[in-house]
Amino acid sequence: SSQPTMVLADLGNRLTNALKAMNNTTVLDEATIEEMLKEIGNALISADVAVNLVLKLRKNVKARVNVEEMAAGLNKRKIIKQIVCDELVNLLDPGTKPWKPIKGKSNVIMFVGLQGSGKTTTVTKLAYHYKKKGWQTALVCADTFRAGAFDQLRMNATKAKIPFYGSETEADPVKVAKEGVDIFKSEKTEIIIVDTSGRHKQEEELFEEMQEISAATDPQNIIFVMDSSIGQAAFDQAKAFKDKVKVGSVIITKMDGHAKGGGALSAVAATESPIVFLGTGEQIPDLEMFDAKSFVSRLLGMGDIPGMMKLIQDVVPPDGEDMAKRLSEGKFSLRDMYKQFQYIQQMGPLSNVLSMIPGMNNLPQMQGDLGTAKLKAYVTIMDSLTDAELDNAKVLDPPRIMRIARGSGRHPAEVRELLEQHKNFEKVFSGPKGKGMAGLMNKGGLNPRSMQQMASLVPPAALKGMGGMGGLQNMLKSMGAGGMKMPEGFPNFPGFGM
């Protein structure tokens, strides 16, 4: 579909509503908790989570919650919500540490899975993920079974600018795999990913081939790729592969389109294989690192501020300090905005980023690709600006706006909308030296006027989703708490008026 919603949005909404109902009851007793657990159970079962896992979760929550024995004065509802959250994390976390590559040596990763699981696309996505993090990566196509497999890998690898190896003529997959791995090892490539063939079902022949390739290439990690739409059947599939080769980790694909994703996640966790990534779309960057705690927190609309901070630190270059200095002096040019939007683009699909902000997960305009498309349009427009225009928006008169619209292939109204957006940001960041938004944020003091300014940048529906002004204030506090300082050059991103 052209507009995928956030992963498991429906399950997230149902779980959130069950917790809200518990929160809003006047009397908190066994019956209220029973009702909440029933709702949570139904939501999980409709996401295809196996009944035995749901019963285990309910039993665990009940064992930990004893309303009568909770000391007076404690925020019981908050404690119960945290217990539910912990148990959902346990449901999705196999408790096994995933393998990590070693810098400076050749790490061979072999991919296995059935045909149609999205293996070949995922191979490129993973290589691109490591490349972005500064590793030297390469791909080897050892799928000689499926016609067109090498063409697909060649096309993807070329698009992502990743070296690859394969053969049009050699029919022996073991030979191709060994040749490719040996070549890239001799070139000191750090991450060598081998794509193997899949079959439509778990045939003996497929397992034999996997074992032979594994013996020939000696992989440090074997990744099993599976399609989330099979739901709880993932348990048997993951187990069958694990019994034949040493599966070190799992990537679950097509999480953007299936309601059964919850079933797949919990089933794989039950096999004690660590889930390392989720495929969340068709494009090469649509691969999301999986962390059960962060995933559940976002699913319940509680955001994931630490995850967002880490993401920001990954994309902001060391020269970001110049921008931070300019902002603290109350300067915010179109060039600054251009840089920030480029950083945000590098963080992946916008709906993923926004789901890390508490309260943002259930907003209709944050779902799907709308925000990402808008951001892309803005960056395209800015690509057409001259240096003089990037440094001084005041020179942008109607003839220049027309020229920019033509040059970027966008409508003049969009160019004006972008300039309006910049003006709003400028208002917030400007002000006397050190009194702009950046100055206020760094000092940690947020007076009512600056809060008002901050709120004016957040779309009204988003503000409501965060729990109004109070929610925004709490979110900013939690970003400032625990030493979480926004990296230099990426000041205070929450919300831009979409």
PDB file of C-alpha atoms in Angstrom, residues 250-405:
ATOM      1  CA  VAL A 250      16.302 -13.193  12.946  1.00  0.00           C
ATOM      2  CA  ILE A 251      15.018 -10.391  10.718  1.00  0.00           C
ATOM      3  CA  ILE A 252      11.253 -10.141  10.324  1.00  0.00           C
ATOM      4  CA  THR A 253      10.141  -8.497   7.075  1.00  0.00           C
ATOM      5  CA  LYS A 254       6.958  -6.802   5.811  1.00  0.00           C
ATOM      6  CA  MET A 255       6.100  -5.471   9.273  1.00  0.00           C
ATOM      7  CA  ASP A 256       4.496  -2.424   7.654  1.00  0.00           C
ATOM      8  CA  GLY A 257       1.606  -4.288   6.111  1.00  0.00           C
ATOM      9  CA  HIS A 258       0.522  -7.040   8.469  1.00  0.00           C
ATOM     10  CA  ALA A 259      -1.698  -7.235  11.505  1.00  0.00           C
ATOM     11  CA  LYS A 260      -0.108 -10.597  12.356  1.00  0.00           C
ATOM     12  CA  GLY A 261       3.288  -9.049  13.093  1.00  0.00           C
ATOM     13  CA  GLY A 262       2.733  -9.367  16.841  1.00  0.00           C
ATOM     14  CA  GLY A 263       2.236 -13.107  16.444  1.00  0.00           C
ATOM     15  CA  ALA A 264       5.437 -13.426  14.419  1.00  0.00           C
ATOM     16  CA  LEU A 265       7.489 -11.389  16.916  1.00  0.00           C
ATOM     17  CA  SER A 266       6.295 -13.338  19.947  1.00  0.00           C
ATOM     18  CA  ALA A 267       6.651 -16.704  18.176  1.00  0.00           C
ATOM     19  CA  VAL A 268      10.270 -16.039  17.202  1.00  0.00           C
ATOM     20  CA  ALA A 269      11.069 -14.821  20.713  1.00  0.00           C
ATOM     21  CA  ALA A 270       9.667 -18.131  22.019  1.00  0.00           C
ATOM     22  CA  THR A 271      12.369 -19.992  20.021  1.00  0.00           C
ATOM     23  CA  GLU A 272      14.970 -17.934  21.949  1.00  0.00           C
ATOM     24  CA  SER A 273      16.422 -16.441  18.761  1.00  0.00           C
ATOM     25  CA  PRO A 274      17.197 -12.737  19.004  1.00  0.00           C
ATOM     26  CA  ILE A 275      15.254 -10.536  16.575  1.00  0.00           C
ATOM     27  CA  VAL A 276      17.737  -7.943  15.322  1.00  0.00           C
ATOM     28  CA  PHE A 277      15.876  -5.936  12.679  1.00  0.00           C
ATOM     29  CA  LEU A 278      12.403  -5.394  11.263  1.00  0.00           C
ATOM     30  CA  GLY A 279      11.782  -4.679   7.595  1.00  0.00           C
ATOM     31  CA  THR A 280       9.308  -1.791   7.550  1.00  0.00           C
ATOM     32  CA  GLY A 281       8.956  -0.888   3.871  1.00  0.00           C
ATOM     33  CA  GLU A 282      10.110  -1.394   0.287  1.00  0.00           C
ATOM     34  CA  GLN A 283      12.982   1.097   0.242  1.00  0.00           C
ATOM     35  CA  ILE A 284      16.629   0.320   1.081  1.00  0.00           C
ATOM     36  CA  PRO A 285      16.682   2.437   4.302  1.00  0.00           C
ATOM     37  CA  ASP A 286      13.457   0.796   5.596  1.00  0.00           C
ATOM     38  CA  LEU A 287      15.169  -1.458   8.115  1.00  0.00           C
ATOM     39  CA  GLU A 288      14.656  -0.742  11.790  1.00  0.00           C
ATOM     40  CA  MET A 289      16.831  -2.069  14.609  1.00  0.00           C
ATOM     41  CA  PHE A 290      14.669  -4.084  16.965  1.00  0.00           C
ATOM     42  CA  ASP A 291      14.804  -3.533  20.682  1.00  0.00           C
ATOM     43  CA  ALA A 292      11.892  -5.051  22.628  1.00  0.00           C
ATOM     44  CA  LYS A 293      11.830  -2.324  25.287  1.00  0.00           C
ATOM     45  CA  SER A 294      11.818   0.543  22.799  1.00  0.00           C
ATOM     46  CA  PHE A 295       9.299  -1.287  20.569  1.00  0.00           C
ATOM     47  CA  VAL A 296       6.780  -1.816  23.388  1.00  0.00           C
ATOM     48  CA  SER A 297       7.241   1.709  24.697  1.00  0.00           C
ATOM     49  CA  ARG A 298       6.443   3.126  21.243  1.00  0.00           C
ATOM     50  CA  LEU A 299       3.585   0.671  20.730  1.00  0.00           C
ATOM     51  CA  LEU A 300       1.937   1.983  23.916  1.00  0.00           C
ATOM     52  CA  GLY A 301       2.411   5.620  22.843  1.00  0.00           C
ATOM     53  CA  MET A 302       5.023   6.200  25.551  1.00  0.00           C
ATOM     54  CA  GLY A 303       7.727   7.130  23.033  1.00  0.00           C
ATOM     55  CA  ASP A 304      11.401   6.224  23.201  1.00  0.00           C
ATOM     56  CA  ILE A 305      13.435   9.305  24.040  1.00  0.00           C
ATOM     57  CA  PRO A 306      16.760   7.415  24.625  1.00  0.00           C
ATOM     58  CA  GLY A 307      16.324   5.694  21.246  1.00  0.00           C
ATOM     59  CA  MET A 308      15.676   9.024  19.586  1.00  0.00           C
ATOM     60  CA  MET A 309      18.771  10.547  21.186  1.00  0.00           C
ATOM     61  CA  LYS A 310      20.905   7.675  19.925  1.00  0.00           C
ATOM     62  CA  LEU A 311      19.472   8.054  16.425  1.00  0.00           C
ATOM     63  CA  ILE A 312      20.235  11.771  16.456  1.00  0.00           C
ATOM     64  CA  GLN A 313      23.787  11.167  17.670  1.00  0.00           C
ATOM     65  CA  ASP A 314      24.287   8.724  14.791  1.00  0.00           C
ATOM     66  CA  VAL A 315      23.384  11.262  12.111  1.00  0.00           C
ATOM     67  CA  VAL A 316      24.676  14.583  13.425  1.00  0.00           C
ATOM     68  CA  PRO A 317      28.244  15.218  12.241  1.00  0.00           C
ATOM     69  CA  PRO A 318      30.881  16.663  14.605  1.00  0.00           C
ATOM     70  CA  ASP A 319      30.680  20.063  12.844  1.00  0.00           C
ATOM     71  CA  GLY A 320      27.199  20.519  14.294  1.00  0.00           C
ATOM     72  CA  GLU A 321      28.695  22.779  16.963  1.00  0.00           C
ATOM     73  CA  ASP A 322      28.705  25.792  14.625  1.00  0.00           C
ATOM     74  CA  MET A 323      24.945  25.546  14.295  1.00  0.00           C
ATOM     75  CA  ALA A 324      24.445  25.201  18.046  1.00  0.00           C
ATOM     76  CA  LYS A 325      26.534  28.345  18.554  1.00  0.00           C
ATOM     77  CA  ARG A 326      24.525  30.274  15.946  1.00  0.00           C
ATOM     78  CA  LEU A 327      21.265  29.172  17.541  1.00  0.00           C
ATOM     79  CA  SER A 328      22.361  30.207  21.002  1.00  0.00           C
ATOM     80  CA  GLU A 329      23.013  33.635  19.457  1.00  0.00           C
ATOM     81  CA  GLY A 330      19.457  33.658  18.134  1.00  0.00           C
ATOM     82  CA  LYS A 331      20.341  33.028  14.474  1.00  0.00           C
ATOM     83  CA  PHE A 332      18.479  30.489  12.366  1.00  0.00           C
ATOM     84  CA  SER A 333      18.942  30.747   8.597  1.00  0.00           C
ATOM     85  CA  LEU A 334      17.371  28.693   5.834  1.00  0.00           C
ATOM     86  CA  ARG A 335      20.750  26.917   5.618  1.00  0.00           C
ATOM     87  CA  ASP A 336      20.385  25.826   9.265  1.00  0.00           C
ATOM     88  CA  MET A 337      16.891  24.546   8.543  1.00  0.00           C
ATOM     89  CA  TYR A 338      18.173  22.772   5.397  1.00  0.00           C
ATOM     90  CA  LYS A 339      20.844  20.976   7.450  1.00  0.00           C
ATOM     91  CA  GLN A 340      18.371  19.966  10.164  1.00  0.00           C
ATOM     92  CA  PHE A 341      15.916  18.562   7.623  1.00  0.00           C
ATOM     93  CA  GLN A 342      18.744  16.574   6.025  1.00  0.00           C
ATOM     94  CA  TYR A 343      19.658  15.138   9.441  1.00  0.00           C
ATOM     95  CA  ILE A 344      16.026  14.172  10.030  1.00  0.00           C
ATOM     96  CA  GLN A 345      15.885  12.498   6.595  1.00  0.00           C
ATOM     97  CA  GLN A 346      18.913  10.371   7.514  1.00  0.00           C
ATOM     98  CA  MET A 347      17.082   9.151  10.606  1.00  0.00           C
ATOM     99  CA  GLY A 348      14.738   7.065   8.453  1.00  0.00           C
ATOM    100  CA  PRO A 349      10.968   7.235   7.835  1.00  0.00           C
ATOM    101  CA  LEU A 350       9.468  10.180   9.702  1.00  0.00           C
ATOM    102  CA  SER A 351       6.652   8.118  11.228  1.00  0.00           C
ATOM    103  CA  ASN A 352       9.329   5.937  12.921  1.00  0.00           C
ATOM    104  CA  VAL A 353      11.107   8.980  14.317  1.00  0.00           C
ATOM    105  CA  LEU A 354       7.888  10.578  15.533  1.00  0.00           C
ATOM    106  CA  SER A 355       6.729   7.364  17.207  1.00  0.00           C
ATOM    107  CA  MET A 356       9.706   7.889  19.543  1.00  0.00           C
ATOM    108  CA  ILE A 357       8.054  11.036  20.874  1.00  0.00           C
ATOM    109  CA  PRO A 358       5.464  10.269  23.587  1.00  0.00           C
ATOM    110  CA  GLY A 359       1.875  10.630  22.360  1.00  0.00           C
ATOM    111  CA  MET A 360       2.786  10.899  18.696  1.00  0.00           C
ATOM    112  CA  ASN A 361       2.073   7.295  17.695  1.00  0.00           C
ATOM    113  CA  ASN A 362      -1.694   7.586  17.235  1.00  0.00           C
ATOM    114  CA  LEU A 363      -1.795  10.743  15.123  1.00  0.00           C
ATOM    115  CA  PRO A 364      -3.329  10.139  11.721  1.00  0.00           C
ATOM    116  CA  GLN A 365      -1.102  12.693   9.969  1.00  0.00           C
ATOM    117  CA  MET A 366       2.012  11.083  11.428  1.00  0.00           C
ATOM    118  CA  GLN A 367       1.100   7.675  10.012  1.00  0.00           C
ATOM    119  CA  GLY A 368       2.346   6.553   6.650  1.00  0.00           C
ATOM    120  CA  ASP A 369       4.516   8.482   4.288  1.00  0.00           C
ATOM    121  CA  LEU A 370       2.833  11.901   4.368  1.00  0.00           C
ATOM    122  CA  GLY A 371       5.359  13.538   6.672  1.00  0.00           C
ATOM    123  CA  THR A 372       8.300  11.932   4.874  1.00  0.00           C
ATOM    124  CA  ALA A 373       6.973  13.162   1.501  1.00  0.00           C
ATOM    125  CA  LYS A 374       6.553  16.701   2.842  1.00  0.00           C
ATOM    126  CA  LEU A 375      10.080  16.685   4.241  1.00  0.00           C
ATOM    127  CA  LYS A 376      11.435  15.422   0.914  1.00  0.00           C
ATOM    128  CA  ALA A 377       9.581  18.215  -0.924  1.00  0.00           C
ATOM    129  CA  TYR A 378      11.092  20.827   1.407  1.00  0.00           C
ATOM    130  CA  VAL A 379      14.620  19.496   0.886  1.00  0.00           C
ATOM    131  CA  THR A 380      14.091  19.410  -2.911  1.00  0.00           C
ATOM    132  CA  ILE A 381      13.027  23.075  -2.826  1.00  0.00           C
ATOM    133  CA  MET A 382      16.060  23.995  -0.734  1.00  0.00           C
ATOM    134  CA  ASP A 383      18.331  22.184  -3.209  1.00  0.00           C
ATOM    135  CA  SER A 384      17.314  24.893  -5.693  1.00  0.00           C
ATOM    136  CA  LEU A 385      18.311  27.839  -3.475  1.00  0.00           C
ATOM    137  CA  THR A 386      21.542  29.754  -4.092  1.00  0.00           C
ATOM    138  CA  ASP A 387      24.075  30.225  -1.275  1.00  0.00           C
ATOM    139  CA  ALA A 388      22.989  33.848  -0.907  1.00  0.00           C
ATOM    140  CA  GLU A 389      19.349  32.780  -0.526  1.00  0.00           C
ATOM    141  CA  LEU A 390      20.171  30.048   2.019  1.00  0.00           C
ATOM    142  CA  ASP A 391      21.978  32.630   4.133  1.00  0.00           C
ATOM    143  CA  ASN A 392      19.407  35.395   3.808  1.00  0.00           C
ATOM    144  CA  ALA A 393      15.729  34.534   3.295  1.00  0.00           C
ATOM    145  CA  LYS A 394      14.844  38.237   2.976  1.00  0.00           C
ATOM    146  CA  VAL A 395      16.034  38.331  -0.651  1.00  0.00           C
ATOM    147  CA  LEU A 396      13.329  35.858  -1.708  1.00  0.00           C
ATOM    148  CA  ASP A 397      10.917  38.046  -3.690  1.00  0.00           C
ATOM    149  CA  PRO A 398       8.057  36.703  -5.909  1.00  0.00           C
ATOM    150  CA  PRO A 399      10.211  36.346  -9.097  1.00  0.00           C
ATOM    151  CA  ARG A 400      12.797  34.316  -7.152  1.00  0.00           C
ATOM    152  CA  ILE A 401      10.028  32.174  -5.621  1.00  0.00           C
ATOM    153  CA  MET A 402       8.783  31.411  -9.156  1.00  0.00           C
ATOM    154  CA  ARG A 403      12.321  30.515 -10.272  1.00  0.00           C
ATOM    155  CA  ILE A 404      12.812  28.176  -7.276  1.00  0.00           C
ATOM    156  CA  ALA A 405       9.433  26.498  -7.869  1.00  0.00           C
TER     157      ALA A 405
END
